[in-house]
Coordinates of C-alpha atoms and ligand atoms in Angstrom, one line a residue:
X950 CA -2.2 27.2 29.1
X951 CA -4.2 30.6 28.9
X952 CA -2.5 33.9 27.2
X953 CA -2.3 37.3 29.0
X954 CA -3.8 39.8 27.5
X955 CA -0.5 41.4 26.6
X956 CA 0.8 38.4 24.9
X957 CA -2.0 37.9 22.8
X958 CA -1.6 41.5 21.7
X959 CA 2.0 40.5 20.7
X960 CA 1.0 38.4 18.8
X961 CA -1.7 39.5 17.2
X962 CA 0.9 41.8 15.8
X963 CA 3.3 39.5 14.9
X964 CA 0.5 38.0 12.7
X965 CA 1.1 40.5 9.6
X966 CA 4.7 39.6 9.2
X967 CA 4.2 36.2 8.8
X968 CA 5.6 35.3 12.1
X969 CA 4.4 32.9 15.2
X970 CA 5.6 32.2 18.5
X971 CA 6.9 28.4 18.7
X972 CA 6.4 28.3 22.2
X973 CA 2.8 28.4 21.9
X974 CA 3.2 25.3 19.8
X975 CA 6.1 23.6 20.5
X976 CA 4.6 20.9 22.6
X977 CA 2.3 20.0 19.8
X978 CA 5.1 19.7 17.1
X979 CA 7.7 18.0 19.2
X980 CA 5.6 15.4 20.9
X981 CA 7.1 12.8 23.1
X982 CA 5.9 10.0 21.0
X983 CA 4.4 9.2 17.7
X984 CA 0.9 10.8 16.9
X985 CA -1.4 10.1 14.1
X986 CA -5.0 11.5 12.8
X987 CA -5.1 7.9 11.1
X988 CA -7.7 5.5 12.9
X989 CA -7.3 1.3 12.8
X990 CA -10.1 0.5 10.4
X991 CA -11.6 -2.8 8.4
X992 CA -12.7 -2.8 5.4
X993 CA -14.7 -6.3 5.0
X994 CA -15.2 -7.3 1.3
X995 CA -18.5 -8.3 1.6
X996 CA -19.6 -5.0 2.1
X997 CA -17.1 -3.5 -0.2
X998 CA -17.8 -5.9 -3.2
X999 CA -21.2 -4.7 -4.3
X1000 CA -20.4 -1.6 -4.3
X1001 CA -17.6 -1.8 -6.1
X1002 CA -20.0 -3.9 -8.5
X1003 CA -22.5 -1.2 -8.2
X1004 CA -19.8 1.4 -9.6
X1005 CA -19.5 -0.8 -12.7
X1006 CA -23.3 0.2 -13.5
X1007 CA -22.5 4.1 -12.7
X1008 CA -19.3 4.8 -14.6
X1009 CA -17.0 2.9 -17.4
X1010 CA -13.5 2.7 -16.5
X1011 CA -12.5 5.2 -19.5
X1012 CA -14.7 7.9 -18.0
X1013 CA -13.3 6.9 -14.4
X1014 CA -9.9 6.6 -15.7
X1015 CA -9.5 4.6 -12.7
X1016 CA -12.2 3.2 -11.3
X1017 CA -11.8 2.8 -7.8
X1018 CA -13.1 3.1 -4.7
X1019 CA -10.8 4.4 -2.0
X1020 CA -10.4 2.7 1.5
X1021 CA -10.4 6.2 3.0
X1022 CA -9.2 6.5 6.7
X1023 CA -12.2 7.8 8.7
X1024 CA -9.9 10.1 10.7
X1025 CA -8.7 11.7 7.5
X1026 CA -12.1 11.9 5.8
X1027 CA -12.0 13.3 2.6
X1028 CA -8.7 13.9 1.9
X1029 CA -8.3 10.3 0.3
X1030 CA -5.7 9.0 1.9
X1031 CA -5.7 5.7 4.1
X1032 CA -2.9 6.7 6.2
X1033 CA -0.7 10.1 6.9
X1034 CA 1.7 8.7 3.5
X1035 CA -0.1 5.7 1.9
X1036 CA -3.0 5.8 0.1
X1037 CA -5.1 2.0 -0.6
X1038 CA -8.2 1.5 -2.9
X1039 CA -10.2 -1.5 -4.4
X1040 CA -10.2 -1.0 -8.0
X1041 CA -12.4 -2.8 -10.8
X1042 CA -12.3 -3.4 -14.4
X1043 CA -14.5 -5.1 -16.4
X1044 CA -14.4 -7.9 -19.5
X1045 CA -13.4 -5.6 -22.6
X1046 CA -12.1 -2.5 -20.7
X1047 CA -9.3 -0.6 -21.0
X1048 CA -7.9 2.0 -18.3
X1049 CA -5.9 4.1 -20.3
X1050 CA -1.9 4.8 -20.3
X1051 CA -0.9 7.5 -18.2
X1052 CA 2.4 8.0 -15.7
X1053 CA 3.0 9.6 -12.5
X1054 CA 5.5 10.7 -10.0
X1055 CA 3.4 8.4 -7.5
X1056 CA 4.4 5.0 -6.8
X1057 CA 1.9 2.1 -7.2
X1058 CA 1.4 -1.5 -7.3
X1059 CA -1.7 -3.8 -7.0
X1060 CA -2.4 -7.2 -5.4
X1061 CA -4.9 -9.2 -6.7
X1062 CA -8.0 -10.0 -5.1
X1063 CA -10.4 -11.8 -7.2
X1064 CA -10.3 -12.5 -10.9
X1065 CA -8.1 -13.5 -13.9
X1066 CA -7.1 -12.6 -17.4
X1067 CA -7.0 -8.9 -17.1
X1068 CA -3.4 -7.5 -17.2
X1069 CA -1.5 -4.3 -16.2
X1070 CA 1.0 -3.5 -19.0
X1071 CA 4.2 -1.5 -17.8
X1072 CA 6.1 0.5 -20.1
X1073 CA 4.5 -1.8 -22.9
X1074 CA 4.9 -5.1 -21.6
X1075 CA 1.5 -6.8 -19.8
X1076 CA 1.1 -9.1 -16.9
X1077 CA -1.8 -11.0 -16.9
X1078 CA -2.8 -11.2 -13.2
X1079 CA -4.4 -13.7 -10.9
X1080 CA -5.4 -13.6 -7.5
X1081 CA -2.5 -12.7 -5.1
X1082 CA -0.1 -11.5 -7.6
X1083 CA 1.6 -8.6 -7.0
X1084 CA 2.6 -6.0 -9.8
X1085 CA 4.4 -2.9 -9.7
X1086 CA 4.3 0.5 -11.3
X1087 CA 7.2 2.7 -10.3
X1088 CA 7.4 6.4 -10.2
X1089 CA 7.5 7.6 -13.8
X1090 CA 6.6 4.3 -15.7
X1091 CA 4.1 4.2 -18.5
X1092 CA 0.8 1.8 -17.4
X1093 CA -2.7 0.9 -18.5
X1094 CA -4.9 -1.9 -17.5
X1095 CA -7.4 -4.1 -19.7
X1096 CA -9.5 -7.0 -19.4
X1097 CA -9.3 -10.0 -21.9
X1098 CA -11.8 -12.0 -19.7
X1099 CA -14.9 -12.5 -18.7
X1100 CA -15.6 -11.7 -14.9
X1101 CA -15.3 -8.8 -13.1
X1102 CA -11.7 -8.5 -11.8
X1103 CA -10.7 -6.4 -8.9
X1104 CA -7.5 -5.6 -7.0
X1105 CA -6.1 -3.6 -4.4
X1106 CA -3.9 -0.5 -5.3
X1107 CA -1.7 0.9 -3.1
X1108 CA 0.3 4.2 -3.9
X1109 CA 2.3 6.7 -2.3
X1110 CA 0.0 9.6 -3.4
X1111 CA -0.2 11.5 0.2
X1112 CA 3.5 11.4 0.9
X1113 CA 4.5 13.0 -3.1
X1114 CA 1.3 15.4 -2.2
X1115 CA 3.1 16.6 1.0
X1116 CA 6.4 17.1 -0.5
X1117 CA 3.9 18.9 -3.6
X1118 CA 6.0 16.7 -6.1
X1119 CA 2.6 15.4 -8.2
X1120 CA 3.4 15.5 -11.8
X1121 CA 0.9 13.1 -14.1
X1122 CA 1.1 12.5 -17.9
X1123 CA -1.6 11.0 -20.0
X1124 CA -0.3 8.8 -22.8
X1125 CA -1.5 10.4 -26.5
X1126 CA -3.1 6.5 -27.2
X1127 CA -5.5 4.9 -25.2
X1128 CA -2.6 2.2 -24.4
X1129 CA 1.0 2.3 -24.8
X1130 CA 2.4 0.5 -27.5
X1131 CA 3.3 -2.9 -26.9
X1132 CA 7.2 -3.9 -27.2
X1133 CA 7.9 -7.1 -25.4
X1134 CA 6.4 -10.5 -24.9
X1135 CA 4.1 -10.6 -21.7
X1136 CA 5.9 -12.0 -19.0
X1137 CA 9.4 -11.8 -20.3
X1138 CA 10.1 -9.5 -17.7
X1139 CA 9.8 -11.8 -14.7
X1140 CA 11.1 -14.7 -17.2
X1141 CA 14.6 -12.8 -17.8
X1142 CA 15.1 -11.4 -14.1
X1143 CA 12.9 -13.5 -11.7
X1144 CA 15.1 -16.6 -11.5
X1145 CA 18.6 -14.8 -9.6
X1146 CA 20.4 -14.3 -13.1
X1147 CA 20.9 -11.6 -14.8
X1148 CA 22.1 -10.9 -18.8
X1149 CA 25.3 -10.2 -19.1
X1150 CA 24.7 -7.2 -21.5
X1151 CA 23.2 -5.5 -18.1
X1152 CA 20.7 -4.2 -20.6
X1153 CA 18.2 -2.8 -18.1
X1154 CA 18.8 1.0 -17.7
X1155 CA 15.9 2.1 -15.3
X1156 CA 16.4 3.1 -11.9
X1157 CA 13.6 1.0 -10.7
X1158 CA 13.0 -2.7 -10.5
X1159 CA 13.7 -4.8 -13.7
X1160 CA 10.7 -7.6 -11.9
X1161 CA 7.3 -5.9 -11.8
X1162 CA 5.2 -8.9 -11.6
X1163 CA 5.6 -11.2 -8.6
X1164 CA 3.1 -14.5 -9.0
X1165 CA 1.6 -15.7 -6.3
X1166 CA 2.3 -19.4 -6.4
X1167 CA 6.0 -18.2 -6.8
X1168 CA 5.6 -16.2 -3.4
X1169 CA 3.6 -18.7 -1.8
X1170 CA 6.1 -21.5 -2.7
X1171 CA 9.1 -19.2 -0.9
X1172 CA 6.7 -19.0 2.4
X1173 CA 5.9 -23.3 2.3
X1174 CA 9.8 -23.5 2.2
X1175 CA 10.6 -20.9 4.8
X1176 CA 7.8 -22.4 7.3
X1177 CA 9.6 -26.0 6.3
X1178 CA 12.7 -24.6 7.5
X1179 CA 12.7 -22.6 10.6
X1180 CA 10.3 -21.4 13.4
X1181 CA 8.2 -18.1 12.6
X1182 CA 8.8 -15.2 14.0
X1183 CA 6.7 -14.3 17.2
X1184 CA 5.1 -11.1 16.4
X1185 CA 4.9 -11.5 12.4
X1186 CA 4.7 -15.1 11.3
X1187 CA 6.8 -16.5 8.3
X1188 CA 6.7 -12.8 6.7
X1189 CA 9.1 -12.4 3.4
X1190 CA 9.8 -9.0 2.1
X1191 CA 9.1 -8.5 -1.6
X1192 CA 12.4 -7.0 -2.9
X1193 CA 13.9 -5.3 -5.8
X1194 CA 16.3 -8.0 -7.1
X1195 CA 18.8 -5.3 -8.1
X1196 CA 19.2 -3.8 -5.0
X1197 CA 17.9 -6.5 -2.4
X1198 CA 16.0 -3.6 -0.9
X1199 CA 12.1 -2.7 -1.2
X1200 CA 10.3 -3.0 -4.2
X1201 CA 10.3 0.9 -4.4
X1202 CA 11.9 3.8 -2.5
X1203 CA 8.7 4.8 -0.5
X1204 CA 7.1 1.3 -0.5
X1205 CA 7.4 -1.5 1.5
X1206 CA 5.3 -5.1 0.8
X1207 CA 5.1 -8.2 2.9
X1208 CA 3.5 -11.8 2.3
X1209 CA 3.1 -13.6 6.0
X1210 CA 2.2 -16.9 6.8
X1211 CA 0.4 -17.2 9.9
X1212 CA 0.0 -21.0 11.0
X1213 CA -3.3 -22.2 12.1
X1214 CA -3.9 -21.0 16.0
X1215 CA -0.9 -18.6 15.6
X1216 CA -1.2 -16.3 18.7
X1217 CA 1.1 -13.4 18.0
X1218 CA 3.0 -11.7 20.3
X1219 CA 2.3 -7.5 20.0
X1220 CA 3.9 -5.6 17.6
X1221 CA 4.9 -1.7 17.7
X1222 CA 5.7 0.0 15.1
X1223 CA 6.7 3.7 13.1
X1224 CA 5.6 2.0 9.9
X1225 CA 2.1 2.6 9.0
X1226 CA 0.4 -1.1 7.4
X1227 CA -2.5 -1.7 5.3
X1228 CA -3.1 -5.4 5.1
X1229 CA -5.0 -7.5 2.8
X1230 CA -6.1 -11.4 3.8
X1231 CA -4.9 -13.7 1.0
X1232 CA -5.8 -16.8 2.7
X1233 CA -7.8 -18.3 5.8
X1234 CA -9.3 -15.9 8.8
X1235 CA -8.4 -14.8 12.3
X1236 CA -8.4 -11.3 14.0
X1237 CA -5.9 -8.8 14.8
X1238 CA -6.1 -7.1 18.4
X1239 CA -5.2 -3.3 18.4
X1240 CA -4.5 -1.5 21.8
X1241 CA -5.6 1.6 21.8
X1242 CA -4.8 5.2 23.7
X1243 CA -7.7 4.5 26.3
X1244 CA -6.2 0.9 26.9
X1245 CA -9.3 -0.4 25.1
X1246 CA -8.7 -3.4 22.8
X1247 CA -10.1 -3.1 19.8
X1248 CA -10.7 -6.6 17.7
X1249 CA -10.6 -6.8 13.7
X1250 CA -12.1 -10.2 12.9
X1251 CA -10.7 -10.7 9.1
X1252 CA -11.4 -13.3 6.9
X1253 CA -9.5 -13.8 3.0
X1254 CA -10.1 -10.6 0.7
X1255 CA -10.7 -8.1 3.8
X1256 CA -8.4 -5.4 4.2
X1257 CA -7.7 -3.3 7.3
X1258 CA -4.8 -0.6 8.5
X1259 CA -3.0 -0.6 11.3
X1260 CA -1.7 2.9 12.0
X1261 CA 1.6 4.3 13.4
X1262 CA 2.6 2.9 16.7
X1263 CA -0.9 1.1 17.5
X1264 CA 0.5 -1.8 19.3
X1265 CA -1.4 -5.1 17.9
X1266 CA -1.0 -8.8 17.5
X1267 CA -2.3 -11.3 15.0
X1268 CA -4.3 -14.4 15.9
X1269 CA -5.5 -16.9 13.3
X1270 CA -8.4 -19.8 13.2
X1271 CA -6.5 -21.6 10.4
X1272 CA -3.3 -21.4 8.1
X1273 CA -3.6 -17.7 6.9
X1274 CA -1.9 -15.4 4.6
X1275 CA -1.5 -11.9 4.8
X1276 CA -0.2 -9.4 2.3
X1277 CA 0.9 -5.9 4.0
X1278 CA 2.5 -3.0 2.7
X1279 CA 3.7 0.2 4.6
X1280 CA 5.8 3.2 4.7
X1281 CA 8.8 1.3 6.9
X1282 CA 11.4 1.5 4.1
X1283 CA 11.3 5.1 3.5
X1284 CA 11.3 6.2 6.9
X1285 CA 14.6 3.4 7.1
X1286 CA 16.0 5.7 4.3
X1287 CA 15.4 8.7 6.1
X1288 CA 16.3 7.4 9.7
X1289 CA 13.3 7.8 11.3
X1290 CA 12.2 3.7 11.5
X1291 CA 11.7 2.8 14.9
X1292 CA 9.9 -0.9 16.5
X1293 CA 9.4 -1.3 20.1
X1294 CA 11.2 -4.4 21.4
Ligands
LIG1080 O1 -4.1 2.1 -11.5 O2 -3.1 3.6 -12.2 O3 -5.9 3.5 -7.3 O4 -3.0 6.1 -11.3 C1 -4.7 5.1 -8.3 C2 -4.3 6.3 -9.1 C3 -4.8 3.7 -9.3 C4 -3.4 3.2 -11.7 C5 -5.5 4.0 -8.0 C6 -3.8 5.5 -10.3 C7 -4.2 4.4 -10.5

């Protein structure tokens, strides 16, 4: 719509008063369906891994604080974001290195891609991590990373940084020492709270999940048990959500995480959802077919250790070449809390 000279002159006189005419932007603000600047994108591990390994020669974990290559969405270039609300990155820690203790209002988790004998310490308890494990560092929990092993350790970091930044509520604190003092044996949180039991003295008084380590063999066994006892979901296969056992809800208020088993030859039905999803393939290979606005289909051929992002409202479906396991995380839980979540039937 072209603006008449009379209106243009009026709009100019509004500006010094910090006023703007809604009628010029209303259709852009209240769209008939979701719009996103994020683009679907695939990161092949065979491309990312050598570049991440190279970073090990350029900078230490100590200097970097966190040696991470951000999975930066090409539609959000320069913003350090993977979707409007979510951040993902590939972090590497080398034997003997320490990524020092800090805490922040952003919530985080890591999903292990490669390596073992490195740990994340949360509030003074070390979780030794292996491929496929999920480890949480909730909002304002002290955490540091270290590595007692011999090979590079690489994991996917998932955080809600863009969402927290949107509110402006970013706070970060660095601990006075390199590492937060150890105060519990490694594995004690999962050992105590990870078996459908709760101490009768109810001693856990944080407002986040008492479990911060979800070992892959246990999650994988749950998928197998589910697969042995029911049909797969036509869109998502045998899909499980990781939960905070005290609430039964998402692992953290702003981050939801899932693990799904898709059988060999799976041809999923199309899913269209308001949750933005970031996937990491844990096992197998297949493809995800994404319908674009112009009707063209985009095909991401993925295999173990690859990551890809499906932004909000893009219709997509998964197919497999073999039994495959997909890890994913999303902002679906926080959308549900706010009454915003929708999924097409
Ligand atoms: O490991 O604490 O990818 O603070 C970004 C910010 C990882 C971490 C990231 C972080 C971390």
